[in-house]
Coordinates of C-alpha atoms in Angstrom, one line a residue:
X1 CA 174.9 245.7 144.3
X2 CA 172.9 248.3 142.4
X3 CA 172.8 251.9 143.5
X4 CA 169.7 254.1 143.1
X5 CA 170.5 257.8 143.4
X6 CA 167.6 259.8 144.7
X7 CA 168.3 263.2 143.1
X8 CA 166.4 266.2 144.3
X9 CA 165.8 268.6 141.3
X10 CA 164.8 271.3 143.9
X11 CA 168.6 271.8 144.2
X12 CA 170.1 271.2 140.8
X13 CA 173.5 269.7 140.1
X14 CA 174.9 269.2 136.6
X15 CA 174.2 265.5 136.7
X16 CA 170.7 266.0 138.0
X17 CA 169.5 267.1 141.5
X18 CA 171.3 267.1 144.8
X19 CA 172.0 263.5 145.8
X20 CA 170.6 263.5 149.4
X21 CA 170.2 259.8 149.8
X22 CA 170.5 256.5 147.9
X23 CA 169.4 252.9 148.0
X24 CA 171.6 249.8 147.8
X25 CA 169.7 247.1 146.0
X26 CA 171.3 243.7 146.7
X27 CA 170.5 241.2 143.9
X28 CA 170.8 237.4 144.0
X29 CA 169.9 234.5 141.8
X30 CA 166.4 234.6 143.3
X31 CA 165.9 238.3 142.7
X32 CA 166.0 241.2 145.1
X33 CA 167.5 240.2 148.5
X34 CA 167.6 243.5 150.3
X35 CA 166.9 247.2 149.8
X36 CA 168.7 249.5 152.1
X37 CA 168.1 253.3 151.9
X38 CA 170.9 255.5 153.3
X39 CA 171.5 259.2 153.9
X40 CA 174.4 260.3 151.7
X41 CA 176.1 262.0 154.6
X42 CA 176.6 258.6 156.4
X43 CA 179.2 257.3 153.9
X44 CA 180.6 260.8 153.3
X45 CA 181.2 261.1 157.1
X46 CA 183.3 257.9 157.0
X47 CA 185.5 258.9 154.1
X48 CA 189.1 259.2 155.1
X49 CA 190.4 260.6 151.9
X50 CA 190.2 264.4 151.6
X51 CA 189.4 265.6 148.0
X52 CA 189.4 269.2 146.7
X53 CA 185.9 270.1 145.5
X54 CA 185.3 271.7 142.1
X55 CA 185.9 275.4 142.4
X56 CA 182.2 276.5 142.3
X57 CA 181.4 274.1 145.0
X58 CA 184.0 275.5 147.3
X59 CA 181.5 278.3 148.1
X60 CA 179.4 275.8 150.1
X61 CA 181.7 272.9 151.1
X62 CA 185.3 272.3 152.1
X63 CA 185.5 268.7 151.2
X64 CA 184.2 266.9 148.1
X65 CA 182.1 263.7 148.6
X66 CA 179.5 261.5 147.1
X67 CA 176.8 264.0 147.9
X68 CA 178.1 266.5 145.3
X69 CA 179.9 264.0 143.0
X70 CA 177.2 264.2 140.3
X71 CA 178.9 267.4 139.2
X72 CA 179.3 266.3 135.6
X73 CA 176.7 266.8 132.9
X74 CA 177.9 263.5 131.4
X75 CA 176.0 261.0 133.6
X76 CA 178.5 258.1 133.2
X77 CA 181.2 260.3 134.6
X78 CA 179.0 261.5 137.5
X79 CA 177.9 257.9 138.2
X80 CA 181.5 256.6 138.3
X81 CA 182.5 259.5 140.5
X82 CA 179.7 258.9 143.0
X83 CA 180.4 255.1 143.1
X84 CA 184.1 255.8 143.6
X85 CA 183.4 258.0 146.7
X86 CA 181.1 255.4 148.1
X87 CA 183.4 252.5 147.5
X88 CA 186.2 254.4 149.4
X89 CA 184.0 255.0 152.5
X90 CA 184.5 252.8 155.5
X91 CA 180.8 251.8 155.4
X92 CA 181.7 249.7 152.3
X93 CA 185.4 249.0 152.5
X94 CA 185.0 247.2 155.8
X95 CA 182.4 245.0 154.2
X96 CA 184.3 244.6 150.9
X97 CA 181.3 245.9 149.0
X98 CA 181.6 247.3 145.5
X99 CA 178.8 248.4 143.2
X100 CA 178.0 247.1 139.7
X101 CA 175.5 249.6 138.4
X102 CA 173.7 252.8 139.2
X103 CA 170.2 254.3 138.5
X104 CA 169.5 258.0 138.9
X105 CA 166.0 259.0 139.5
X106 CA 164.4 262.3 140.6
X107 CA 161.2 263.1 142.4
X108 CA 159.2 263.2 139.1
X109 CA 159.6 259.5 138.9
X110 CA 158.4 259.1 142.5
X111 CA 155.4 261.3 141.6
X112 CA 154.6 259.0 138.6
X113 CA 154.8 255.9 140.8
X114 CA 152.3 257.4 143.3
X115 CA 150.0 258.5 140.5
X116 CA 149.8 254.8 139.5
X117 CA 149.8 253.0 142.8
X118 CA 147.6 255.6 144.5
X119 CA 148.2 257.4 147.8
X120 CA 150.5 255.8 150.4
X121 CA 149.6 256.4 154.1
X122 CA 152.5 257.1 156.5
X123 CA 150.9 257.0 159.9
X124 CA 154.3 257.4 161.6
X125 CA 154.5 260.9 160.0
X126 CA 150.8 261.8 160.1
X127 CA 150.2 262.2 156.4
X128 CA 149.4 260.4 153.2
X129 CA 151.9 260.7 150.3
X130 CA 150.4 261.6 146.9
X131 CA 151.8 262.6 143.6
X132 CA 150.8 266.1 144.3
X133 CA 152.3 266.5 147.8
X134 CA 155.2 264.1 148.0
X135 CA 157.9 266.6 147.1
X136 CA 156.9 269.3 149.6
X137 CA 156.1 266.9 152.4
X138 CA 159.3 264.9 152.1
X139 CA 161.3 268.1 151.9
X140 CA 159.6 269.4 155.1
X141 CA 160.2 266.2 157.0
X142 CA 163.9 266.3 156.0
X143 CA 164.4 269.9 156.9
X144 CA 162.2 270.3 160.0
X145 CA 160.8 266.9 161.0
X146 CA 161.5 265.0 164.2
X147 CA 163.9 262.6 162.4
X148 CA 166.3 265.5 161.8
X149 CA 166.4 266.2 165.5
X150 CA 167.3 262.5 166.0
X151 CA 170.1 262.7 163.4
X152 CA 168.2 260.7 160.8
X153 CA 166.6 263.3 158.5
X154 CA 166.1 260.8 155.6
X155 CA 164.5 258.1 157.6
X156 CA 161.2 258.8 156.0
X157 CA 162.5 257.4 152.7
X158 CA 163.2 254.0 154.4
X159 CA 159.6 253.9 155.4
X160 CA 158.1 255.1 152.1
X161 CA 160.2 253.0 149.7
X162 CA 159.1 249.5 150.8
X163 CA 155.5 250.5 150.8
X164 CA 155.7 251.8 147.2
X165 CA 157.5 248.6 146.2
X166 CA 154.8 246.5 147.8
X167 CA 152.2 248.4 145.8
X168 CA 154.1 248.0 142.6
X169 CA 154.1 244.2 143.1
X170 CA 150.3 244.2 143.1
X171 CA 149.7 246.2 139.9
X172 CA 147.1 245.0 137.5
X173 CA 147.7 244.8 133.7
X174 CA 146.4 248.3 133.0
X175 CA 148.6 249.8 135.8
X176 CA 151.7 247.9 134.5
X177 CA 151.1 249.5 131.1
X178 CA 150.8 252.9 132.7
X179 CA 154.0 252.2 134.6
X180 CA 155.8 251.3 131.4
X181 CA 154.6 254.4 129.6
X182 CA 155.6 256.6 132.6
X183 CA 159.1 255.1 132.6
X184 CA 159.4 255.6 128.9
X185 CA 158.6 259.3 129.3
X186 CA 161.1 259.7 132.2
X187 CA 163.8 258.0 130.1
X188 CA 163.0 260.5 127.3
X189 CA 163.5 263.5 129.6
X190 CA 166.4 262.1 131.6
X191 CA 164.4 261.8 134.8
X192 CA 165.8 258.3 134.7
X193 CA 169.4 257.4 133.8
X194 CA 171.3 254.2 134.0
X195 CA 175.0 253.3 134.3
X196 CA 176.7 249.9 134.4
X197 CA 180.4 249.0 135.0
X198 CA 180.1 246.2 132.5
X199 CA 181.1 247.7 129.1
X200 CA 178.7 245.7 127.0
X201 CA 175.8 246.6 129.3
X202 CA 176.8 250.2 129.3
X203 CA 177.0 250.3 125.5
X204 CA 173.5 248.8 125.4
X205 CA 172.2 251.4 127.8
X206 CA 173.6 254.2 125.7
X207 CA 172.3 252.6 122.5
X208 CA 168.7 252.7 123.8
X209 CA 169.0 256.2 125.0
X210 CA 169.1 255.5 128.8
X211 CA 172.7 256.4 129.5
X212 CA 172.5 260.2 129.9
X213 CA 175.9 260.6 128.2
X214 CA 177.1 263.8 126.4
X215 CA 176.8 262.9 122.7
X216 CA 179.9 263.1 120.5
X217 CA 179.2 265.7 117.9
X218 CA 181.6 265.2 115.0
X219 CA 184.4 267.7 115.3
X220 CA 184.3 270.2 112.3
X221 CA 180.9 268.9 111.1
X222 CA 178.4 271.5 109.9
X223 CA 175.9 271.8 112.6
X224 CA 175.1 273.1 116.1
X225 CA 175.2 271.7 119.6
X226 CA 173.7 273.2 122.8
X227 CA 173.3 272.3 126.4
X228 CA 172.5 274.7 129.2
X229 CA 173.5 273.3 132.6
X230 CA 172.7 274.8 136.0
X231 CA 174.1 274.1 139.4
X232 CA 172.5 275.6 142.5
X233 CA 175.2 276.8 144.8
X234 CA 173.7 278.1 148.1
X235 CA 170.2 278.7 146.6
X236 CA 168.2 276.6 149.0
X237 CA 165.6 274.4 147.2
X238 CA 164.5 277.2 144.9
X239 CA 165.0 275.2 141.7
X240 CA 161.6 273.6 142.4
X241 CA 160.1 276.9 141.3
X242 CA 162.5 277.9 138.6
X243 CA 161.7 277.5 134.9
X244 CA 163.9 278.2 132.0
X245 CA 163.1 279.3 128.4
X246 CA 166.0 278.6 126.1
X247 CA 166.0 280.3 122.7
X248 CA 168.8 279.8 120.2
X249 CA 168.8 281.8 116.9
X250 CA 171.4 280.5 114.5
X251 CA 172.3 282.0 111.1
X252 CA 174.3 280.5 108.4
X253 CA 176.1 283.4 106.8
X254 CA 177.0 283.7 103.1
X255 CA 180.7 282.8 103.9
X256 CA 179.5 279.5 105.5
X257 CA 180.1 280.6 109.1
X258 CA 177.4 279.9 111.7
X259 CA 176.7 282.7 114.1
X260 CA 174.5 282.2 117.2
X261 CA 172.5 284.4 119.5
X262 CA 171.3 282.6 122.7
X263 CA 168.8 283.9 125.3
X264 CA 168.2 282.1 128.6
X265 CA 165.1 283.4 130.4
X266 CA 164.9 282.2 134.0
X267 CA 161.8 282.7 136.1
X268 CA 161.5 282.1 139.9
X269 CA 157.9 281.5 141.0
X270 CA 158.7 280.5 144.6
X271 CA 157.8 283.9 146.2
X272 CA 154.4 282.5 147.4
X273 CA 155.7 279.2 148.6
X274 CA 155.0 278.3 152.3
X275 CA 158.5 277.0 153.0
X276 CA 161.5 279.4 153.2
X277 CA 163.9 277.1 151.3
X278 CA 161.7 277.5 148.2
X279 CA 161.6 281.3 148.6
X280 CA 165.4 281.5 148.7
X281 CA 167.3 283.5 146.0
X282 CA 168.3 281.0 143.3
X283 CA 172.1 281.2 142.9
X284 CA 173.1 279.2 139.9
X285 CA 176.4 278.4 138.2
X286 CA 175.5 278.2 134.5
X287 CA 177.4 276.3 131.9
X288 CA 176.6 276.9 128.2
X289 CA 178.0 273.9 126.3
X290 CA 178.8 274.5 122.6
X291 CA 180.7 272.9 119.8
X292 CA 184.4 272.6 120.5
X293 CA 186.3 275.8 119.4
X294 CA 183.3 278.1 119.6
X295 CA 184.3 281.8 120.1
X296 CA 182.4 284.0 122.5
X297 CA 181.5 287.4 121.2
X298 CA 179.3 288.7 124.0
X299 CA 177.6 287.7 127.2
X300 CA 175.3 289.9 129.3
X301 CA 172.7 289.9 131.9
X302 CA 174.8 287.6 134.1
X303 CA 176.3 288.1 137.6
X304 CA 179.9 287.6 138.9
X305 CA 180.9 285.6 141.9
X306 CA 184.4 285.2 143.4
X307 CA 185.1 281.9 145.0
X308 CA 188.0 281.7 147.4
X309 CA 189.4 278.4 148.5
X310 CA 188.1 277.8 152.1
X311 CA 191.3 275.8 153.0
X312 CA 195.0 275.7 152.0
X313 CA 194.4 272.4 150.1
X314 CA 197.9 271.9 148.9
X315 CA 199.4 272.4 152.3
X316 CA 196.9 270.0 153.9
X317 CA 197.6 267.3 151.3
X318 CA 194.2 267.2 149.7
X319 CA 193.8 265.0 146.6
X320 CA 192.9 266.6 143.3
X321 CA 190.4 264.6 141.3
X322 CA 191.9 263.9 137.8
X323 CA 188.6 264.6 136.0
X324 CA 188.2 267.9 137.7
X325 CA 191.8 268.8 137.1
X326 CA 191.5 268.0 133.4
X327 CA 188.6 270.4 133.0
X328 CA 189.8 273.2 135.3
X329 CA 193.2 273.3 133.7
X330 CA 191.5 274.5 130.5
X331 CA 189.7 277.4 132.2
X332 CA 190.3 280.9 130.9
X333 CA 188.8 284.0 132.5
X334 CA 187.0 286.4 130.3
X335 CA 187.0 289.5 132.6
X336 CA 185.1 291.8 130.2
X337 CA 182.1 289.5 130.4
X338 CA 182.3 288.2 133.9
X339 CA 182.6 284.7 132.4
X340 CA 185.0 281.8 132.0
X341 CA 185.7 279.5 129.0
X342 CA 186.7 275.9 129.5
X343 CA 186.6 272.5 127.7
X344 CA 184.7 269.5 128.9
X345 CA 183.5 266.3 127.1
X346 CA 184.6 267.5 123.7
X347 CA 182.7 270.9 124.1
X348 CA 183.7 274.5 124.6
X349 CA 181.9 275.7 127.7
X350 CA 181.1 279.3 128.6
X351 CA 180.4 279.5 132.4
X352 CA 179.0 282.3 134.5
X353 CA 176.6 283.0 137.4
X354 CA 173.0 284.1 137.6
X355 CA 171.2 285.1 140.8
X356 CA 167.4 285.1 140.7
X357 CA 165.2 286.5 143.5
X358 CA 161.9 284.8 144.3
X359 CA 159.2 286.4 142.1
X360 CA 161.7 287.7 139.5
X361 CA 162.5 286.9 135.9
X362 CA 165.9 287.5 134.3
X363 CA 167.4 287.0 130.9
X364 CA 171.0 286.1 130.0
X365 CA 172.2 286.8 126.5
X366 CA 175.2 285.3 124.7
X367 CA 176.5 285.6 121.2
X368 CA 179.1 283.2 119.8
X369 CA 180.5 281.8 116.6
X370 CA 180.6 278.1 115.7
X371 CA 184.1 277.0 114.5
X372 CA 182.7 274.8 111.7
X373 CA 182.0 276.4 108.3
X374 CA 179.8 275.2 105.5
X375 CA 181.4 274.7 102.0
X376 CA 178.6 276.5 100.2
X377 CA 178.0 275.9 96.5
X378 CA 176.7 272.3 96.5
X379 CA 173.1 271.6 95.5
X380 CA 172.3 269.8 98.8
X381 CA 174.1 270.3 102.1
X382 CA 173.3 268.3 105.3
X383 CA 172.9 270.1 108.7
X384 CA 172.4 268.8 112.2
X385 CA 171.3 270.4 115.4
X386 CA 171.6 268.6 118.8
X387 CA 170.2 269.9 122.1
X388 CA 170.7 268.0 125.3
X389 CA 168.6 268.6 128.4
X390 CA 169.7 268.7 132.0
X391 CA 168.1 266.0 134.1
X392 CA 165.6 267.6 136.6
X393 CA 165.5 271.0 134.9
X394 CA 162.2 272.6 133.9
X395 CA 163.0 273.9 130.4
X396 CA 161.4 274.8 127.0
X397 CA 163.3 275.1 123.7
X398 CA 162.9 277.5 120.8
X399 CA 165.4 276.9 118.0
X400 CA 165.4 279.2 114.9
X401 CA 167.8 278.5 112.0
X402 CA 168.3 280.8 109.1
X403 CA 169.7 279.5 105.8
X404 CA 172.4 281.3 103.9
X405 CA 171.4 283.5 101.0
X406 CA 170.4 281.4 98.0
X407 CA 169.4 278.3 100.0
X408 CA 166.2 277.0 101.7
X409 CA 165.5 273.9 103.7
X410 CA 164.2 270.8 102.0
X411 CA 162.0 269.9 105.0
X412 CA 159.7 272.9 104.8
X413 CA 160.7 274.7 101.6
X414 CA 161.5 277.9 103.5
X415 CA 164.7 279.8 104.2
X416 CA 164.0 279.5 108.0
X417 CA 163.4 276.5 110.2
X418 CA 161.8 276.9 113.6
X419 CA 161.5 274.2 116.3
X420 CA 159.5 274.9 119.5
X421 CA 159.3 272.3 122.2
X422 CA 157.8 273.1 125.6
X423 CA 159.1 269.8 127.1
X424 CA 162.1 268.7 125.1
X425 CA 163.6 265.3 125.3
X426 CA 167.0 264.5 127.0
X427 CA 168.4 264.7 123.5
X428 CA 166.8 266.5 120.6
X429 CA 168.4 265.8 117.3
X430 CA 167.3 267.5 114.1
X431 CA 168.7 266.6 110.7
X432 CA 168.0 269.1 107.9
X433 CA 169.1 269.6 104.3
X434 CA 170.0 272.9 102.7
X435 CA 168.9 273.0 99.1
X436 CA 170.2 275.5 96.6
X437 CA 167.6 277.9 95.2
X438 CA 166.9 278.0 91.5
X439 CA 164.9 280.4 89.5
X440 CA 161.9 278.1 89.6
X441 CA 162.0 278.3 93.4
X442 CA 161.5 282.0 93.3
X443 CA 158.2 281.9 91.3

């Protein structure tokens, strides 16, 4: 049994988009035996165990379930958590079903499939699905269509999926090549991510860049790590129209310390959208992931939000998830900045809130110090920068690095290095070399 998570990037979660539905692909020796598309609320509704949601999610839900279990930026952790919830649901326990692997895909993959197969007509719903309209039409059917009134809002996916699969089986050679290229691009940007319970297979998936895991940056190594992770908490489907410009300016000081100034500019262009869920105020819980031990100097332009537990969880005997507990026990409030510091996946994380009205643009600023220091004096010193992109997010990256006095970069011969990427990969890794200046370099 292989799960396919249909993640909706219109409502971001740390592991991708909201997991509104999924497919169970049953494999046999002869190939695919069955594909069953299910609304995520079906197994969640048959989950006897009551689990405390992560604190930010308590603003919108009393119980944690598979629908919100892709809460972790590290995809293997999210995948295992979603699988664990599904395997505890009566839908699968009564059939003794367990899952061997998972694939996360968002609507951008679906758009690519339709661009290759061509439009797919859905006479039952009175429209033809294309790469251009599939997101808005699917969302409209789910939110206001007749299937919602009948208690099956995601039924349209069970109609669309088989038709796309049939078209894929008929692709010609040129179309297959286009499909391969599209999948390669979606793997690059984490629109597609894979997880397998089998350790050897999982190691292979990570080795080829398909695992979506948080990379292990060597502790104490001279370099910089950054990930900006958003979770929409009560913001409708507004992430479909939110774009983000991430700019990190790093400076290696003469004492070897790395100081960082980060700006995150978020723009909401949904004010002219036809549907109200796109025009909603974007309410995001933001996590800035940095090297472990980083020290926050300043954060501004953010909002504050107080989340009160909607239920007396301890009294009611709710379970506390061990992964959530491990992270939340490290949390420390920073009242002066309306932020919180915590540790997750070997990183120091600065978290806060940012509300963005439709048609508006806002900028969050943060200044922090990297715990690692360069031992300056050597002729050549290696440096590494790693940026990891959130699946489903629309982002651009501008990274500026300034060498310490008396050094330049071997790669461009200059004391500054600038990387600008309008569509960064899921993992951007830059290796540089600091070279000591000599009198000849100054001439």
